[in-house]
Tab-separated table of C-alpha atoms in Angstrom:
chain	number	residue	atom	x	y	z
A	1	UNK	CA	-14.993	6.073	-3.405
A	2	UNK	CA	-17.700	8.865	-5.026
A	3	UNK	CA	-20.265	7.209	-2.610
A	4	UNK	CA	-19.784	3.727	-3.619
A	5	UNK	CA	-18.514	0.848	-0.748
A	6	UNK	CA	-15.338	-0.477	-2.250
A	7	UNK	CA	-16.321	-3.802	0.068
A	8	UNK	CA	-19.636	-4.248	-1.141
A	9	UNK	CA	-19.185	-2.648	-4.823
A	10	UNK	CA	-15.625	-3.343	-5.833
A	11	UNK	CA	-16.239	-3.587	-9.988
A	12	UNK	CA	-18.594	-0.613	-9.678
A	13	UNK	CA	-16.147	1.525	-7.985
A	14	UNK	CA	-12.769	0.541	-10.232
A	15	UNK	CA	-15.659	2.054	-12.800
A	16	UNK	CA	-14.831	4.868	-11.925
A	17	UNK	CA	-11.336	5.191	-11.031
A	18	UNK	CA	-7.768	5.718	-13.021
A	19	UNK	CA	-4.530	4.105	-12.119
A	20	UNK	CA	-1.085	3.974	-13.820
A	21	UNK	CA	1.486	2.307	-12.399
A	22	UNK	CA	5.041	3.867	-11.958
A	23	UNK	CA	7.031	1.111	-14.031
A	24	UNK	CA	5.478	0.444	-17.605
A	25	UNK	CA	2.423	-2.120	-16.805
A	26	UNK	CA	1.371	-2.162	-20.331
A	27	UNK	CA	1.365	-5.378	-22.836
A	28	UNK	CA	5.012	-4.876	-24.741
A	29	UNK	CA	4.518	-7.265	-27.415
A	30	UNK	CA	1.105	-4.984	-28.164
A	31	UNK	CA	0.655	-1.803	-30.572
A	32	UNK	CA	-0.016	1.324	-29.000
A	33	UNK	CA	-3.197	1.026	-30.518
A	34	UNK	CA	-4.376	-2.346	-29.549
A	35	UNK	CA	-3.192	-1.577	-25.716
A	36	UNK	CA	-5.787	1.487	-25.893
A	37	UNK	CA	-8.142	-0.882	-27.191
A	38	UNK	CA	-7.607	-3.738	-24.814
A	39	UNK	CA	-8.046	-1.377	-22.168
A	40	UNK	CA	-11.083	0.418	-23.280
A	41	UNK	CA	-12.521	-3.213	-22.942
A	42	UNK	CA	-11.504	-3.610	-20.083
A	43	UNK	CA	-13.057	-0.398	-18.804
A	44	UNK	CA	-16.248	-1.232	-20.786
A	45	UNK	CA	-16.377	0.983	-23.583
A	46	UNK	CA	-17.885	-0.362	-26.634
A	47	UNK	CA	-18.835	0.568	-30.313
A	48	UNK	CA	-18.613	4.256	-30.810
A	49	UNK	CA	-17.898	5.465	-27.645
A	50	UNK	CA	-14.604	3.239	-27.583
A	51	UNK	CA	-13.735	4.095	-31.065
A	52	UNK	CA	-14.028	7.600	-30.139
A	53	UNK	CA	-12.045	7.423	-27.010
A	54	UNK	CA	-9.609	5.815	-28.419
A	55	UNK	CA	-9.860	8.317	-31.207
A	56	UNK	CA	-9.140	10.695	-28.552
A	57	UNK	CA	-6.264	9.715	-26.637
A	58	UNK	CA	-4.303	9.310	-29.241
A	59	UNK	CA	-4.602	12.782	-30.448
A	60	UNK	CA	-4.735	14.341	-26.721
A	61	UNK	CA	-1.421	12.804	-26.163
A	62	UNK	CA	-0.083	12.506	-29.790
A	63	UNK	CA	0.749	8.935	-30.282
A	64	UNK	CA	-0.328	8.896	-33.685
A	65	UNK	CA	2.985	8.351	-35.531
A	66	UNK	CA	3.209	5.614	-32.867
A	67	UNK	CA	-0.217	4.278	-32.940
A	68	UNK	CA	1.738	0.795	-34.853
A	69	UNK	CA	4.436	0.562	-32.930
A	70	UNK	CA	4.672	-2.164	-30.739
A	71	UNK	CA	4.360	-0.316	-26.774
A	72	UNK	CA	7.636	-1.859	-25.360
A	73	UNK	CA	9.698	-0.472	-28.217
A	74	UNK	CA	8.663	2.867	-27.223
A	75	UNK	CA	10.996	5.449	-25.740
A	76	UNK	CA	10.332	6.040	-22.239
A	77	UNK	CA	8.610	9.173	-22.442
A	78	UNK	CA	5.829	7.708	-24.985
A	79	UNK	CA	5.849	4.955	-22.895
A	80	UNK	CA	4.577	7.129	-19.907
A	81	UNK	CA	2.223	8.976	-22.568
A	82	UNK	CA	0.477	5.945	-23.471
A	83	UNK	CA	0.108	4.557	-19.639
A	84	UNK	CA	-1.579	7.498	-19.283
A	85	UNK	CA	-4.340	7.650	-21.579
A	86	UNK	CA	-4.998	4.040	-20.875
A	87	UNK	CA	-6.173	5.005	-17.401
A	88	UNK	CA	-7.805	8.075	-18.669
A	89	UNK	CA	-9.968	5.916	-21.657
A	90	UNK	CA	-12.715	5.710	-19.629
A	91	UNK	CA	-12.893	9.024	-17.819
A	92	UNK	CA	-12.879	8.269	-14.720
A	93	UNK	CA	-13.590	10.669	-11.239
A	94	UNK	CA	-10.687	9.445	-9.431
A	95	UNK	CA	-7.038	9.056	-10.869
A	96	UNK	CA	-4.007	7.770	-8.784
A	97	UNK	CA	-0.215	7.603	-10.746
A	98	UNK	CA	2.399	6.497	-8.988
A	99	UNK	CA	5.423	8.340	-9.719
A	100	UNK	CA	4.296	9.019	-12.845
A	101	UNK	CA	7.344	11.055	-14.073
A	102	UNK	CA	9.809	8.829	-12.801
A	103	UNK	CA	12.664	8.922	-15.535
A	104	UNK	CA	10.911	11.301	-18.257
A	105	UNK	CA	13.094	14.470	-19.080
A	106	UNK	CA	11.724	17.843	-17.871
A	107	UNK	CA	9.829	18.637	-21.228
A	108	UNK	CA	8.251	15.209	-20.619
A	109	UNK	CA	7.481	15.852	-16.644
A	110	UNK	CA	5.954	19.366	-18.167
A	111	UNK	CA	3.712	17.858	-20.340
A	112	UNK	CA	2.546	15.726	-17.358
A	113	UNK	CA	1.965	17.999	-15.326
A	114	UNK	CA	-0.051	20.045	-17.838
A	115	UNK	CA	-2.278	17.330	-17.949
A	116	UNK	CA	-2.754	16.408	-15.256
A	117	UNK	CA	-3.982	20.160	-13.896
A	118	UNK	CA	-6.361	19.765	-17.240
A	119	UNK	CA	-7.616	16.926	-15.419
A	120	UNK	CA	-8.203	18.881	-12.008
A	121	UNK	CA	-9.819	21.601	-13.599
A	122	UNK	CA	-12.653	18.835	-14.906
A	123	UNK	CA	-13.148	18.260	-11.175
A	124	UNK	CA	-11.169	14.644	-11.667
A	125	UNK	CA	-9.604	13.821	-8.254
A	126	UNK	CA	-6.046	13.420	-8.919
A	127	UNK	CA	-3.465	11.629	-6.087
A	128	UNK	CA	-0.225	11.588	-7.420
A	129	UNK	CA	2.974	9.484	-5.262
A	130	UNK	CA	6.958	11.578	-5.911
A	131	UNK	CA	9.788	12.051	-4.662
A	132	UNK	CA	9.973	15.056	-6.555
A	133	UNK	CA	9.516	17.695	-4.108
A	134	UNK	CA	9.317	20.324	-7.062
A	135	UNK	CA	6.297	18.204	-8.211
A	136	UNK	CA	4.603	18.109	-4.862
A	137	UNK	CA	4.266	21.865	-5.596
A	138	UNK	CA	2.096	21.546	-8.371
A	139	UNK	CA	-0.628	20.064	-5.872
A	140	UNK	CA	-3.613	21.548	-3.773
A	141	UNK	CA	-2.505	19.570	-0.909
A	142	UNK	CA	0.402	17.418	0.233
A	143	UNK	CA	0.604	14.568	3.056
A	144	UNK	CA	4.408	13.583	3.627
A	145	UNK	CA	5.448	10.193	4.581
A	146	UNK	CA	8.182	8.948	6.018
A	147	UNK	CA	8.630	5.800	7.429
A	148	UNK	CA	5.188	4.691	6.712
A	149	UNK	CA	3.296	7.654	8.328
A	150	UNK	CA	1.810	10.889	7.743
A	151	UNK	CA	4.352	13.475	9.383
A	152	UNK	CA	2.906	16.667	7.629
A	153	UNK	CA	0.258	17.671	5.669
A	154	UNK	CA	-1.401	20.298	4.160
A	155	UNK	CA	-0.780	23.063	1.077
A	156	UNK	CA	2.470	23.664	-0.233
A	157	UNK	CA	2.811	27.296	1.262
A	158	UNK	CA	1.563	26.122	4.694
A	159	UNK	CA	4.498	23.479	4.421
A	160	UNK	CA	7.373	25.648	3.942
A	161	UNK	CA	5.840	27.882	6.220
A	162	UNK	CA	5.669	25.996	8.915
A	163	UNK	CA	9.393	25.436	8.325
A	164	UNK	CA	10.441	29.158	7.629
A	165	UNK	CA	14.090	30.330	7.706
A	166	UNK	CA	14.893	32.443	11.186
A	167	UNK	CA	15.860	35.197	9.080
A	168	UNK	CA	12.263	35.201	7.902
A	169	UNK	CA	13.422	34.171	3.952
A	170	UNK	CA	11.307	30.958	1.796
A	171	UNK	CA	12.298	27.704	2.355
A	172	UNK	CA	11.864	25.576	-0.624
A	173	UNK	CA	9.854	21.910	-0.590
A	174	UNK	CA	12.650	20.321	-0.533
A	175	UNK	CA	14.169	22.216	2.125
A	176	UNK	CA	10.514	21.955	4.205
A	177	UNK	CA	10.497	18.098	3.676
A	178	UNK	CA	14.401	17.785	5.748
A	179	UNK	CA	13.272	20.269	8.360
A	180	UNK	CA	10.140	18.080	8.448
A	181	UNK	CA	11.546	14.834	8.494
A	182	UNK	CA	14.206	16.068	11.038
A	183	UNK	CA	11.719	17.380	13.569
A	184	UNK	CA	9.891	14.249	13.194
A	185	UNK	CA	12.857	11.854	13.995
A	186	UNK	CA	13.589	14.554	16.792
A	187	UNK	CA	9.724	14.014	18.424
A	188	UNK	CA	9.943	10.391	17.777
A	189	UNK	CA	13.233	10.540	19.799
A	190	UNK	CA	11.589	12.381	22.553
């Protein structure tokens, strides 16, 4: 991971990388303050360049009317909020979420999304797991699974291409992931 052996240099490389899970994995019973600060601990930070990151997430992703509230009273969408600037304290290169607009409204999944290309245009590596085939849009490349293995990949547009309507018309992502997963079943059957 960025040139460092995850066998050999295992703390050094979760340095440098981002996670958030897809359920809430945050401490409930804490504020939405102290979890940022737990966290930025546990990435490292210390004196002012934790205060200031901590300073920072919670304007970047407003929690500041909720900075005091405990995190497991929060509605989901703040919930989500919060999970992700706890794996964004520390800046790191690499960032995977895991269905990380799984049960946020649209305005919510928006708001995601516009973050998380703010975070690809700083050259962070973003992998992102959905079901959301809409979603899978918003990214540079895609690798479908199904059944644990890689039946496609590639862009978006080479997806649905590769799956194009007789009459020559779009096929949506959605519409590319059947077609995919049928021809798949179809060669497996072969």
């Amino acid at each position: 991971m960025a040139g460092i052996d995850l066998r050999r240099a295992a703390p050094k490389a979760r340095a440098r990388l981002g996670y958030m899970a897809q359920k809430f994995s945050l401490y409930g019973e804490l504020s939405v303050r102290q979890n940022l600060e737990f966290f930025a601990g546990v990435y490292g930070l210390t004196g002012t360049r934790r205060k200031d990151r901590v300073a920072t997430m919670i304007e970047v992703f407003e929690l500041g009317p909720m900075a005091g509230r405990n995190a497991g009273a929060l509605p989901l969408g703040f919930k989500q909020r919060l999970a992700l600037a706890c794996a964004l304290l520390h800046e790191p290169d690499a960032l995977f979420l895991d269905e990380p607009t799984s049960g946020v409204d649209p305005l919510a999944r928006r708001e995601f999304w516009s973050h998380i290309n703010a975070l690809t245009a700083k050259n962070v590596a973003v992998l992102v797991t959905t079901h959301f085939m809409e979603e899978a849009e918003y990214c540079d490349r895609i690798n479908l699974i199904y059944r644990g293995r890689t039946i496609a990949e590639g862009t978006p547009e080479a997806l649905k291409a590769s799956c194009s309507n007789p009459d020559g018309s779009s096929v949506t992502m959605e519409d590319a992931f059947i077609a995919l997963v049928a021809r798949s079943e179809k060669e497996e059957a072969a």
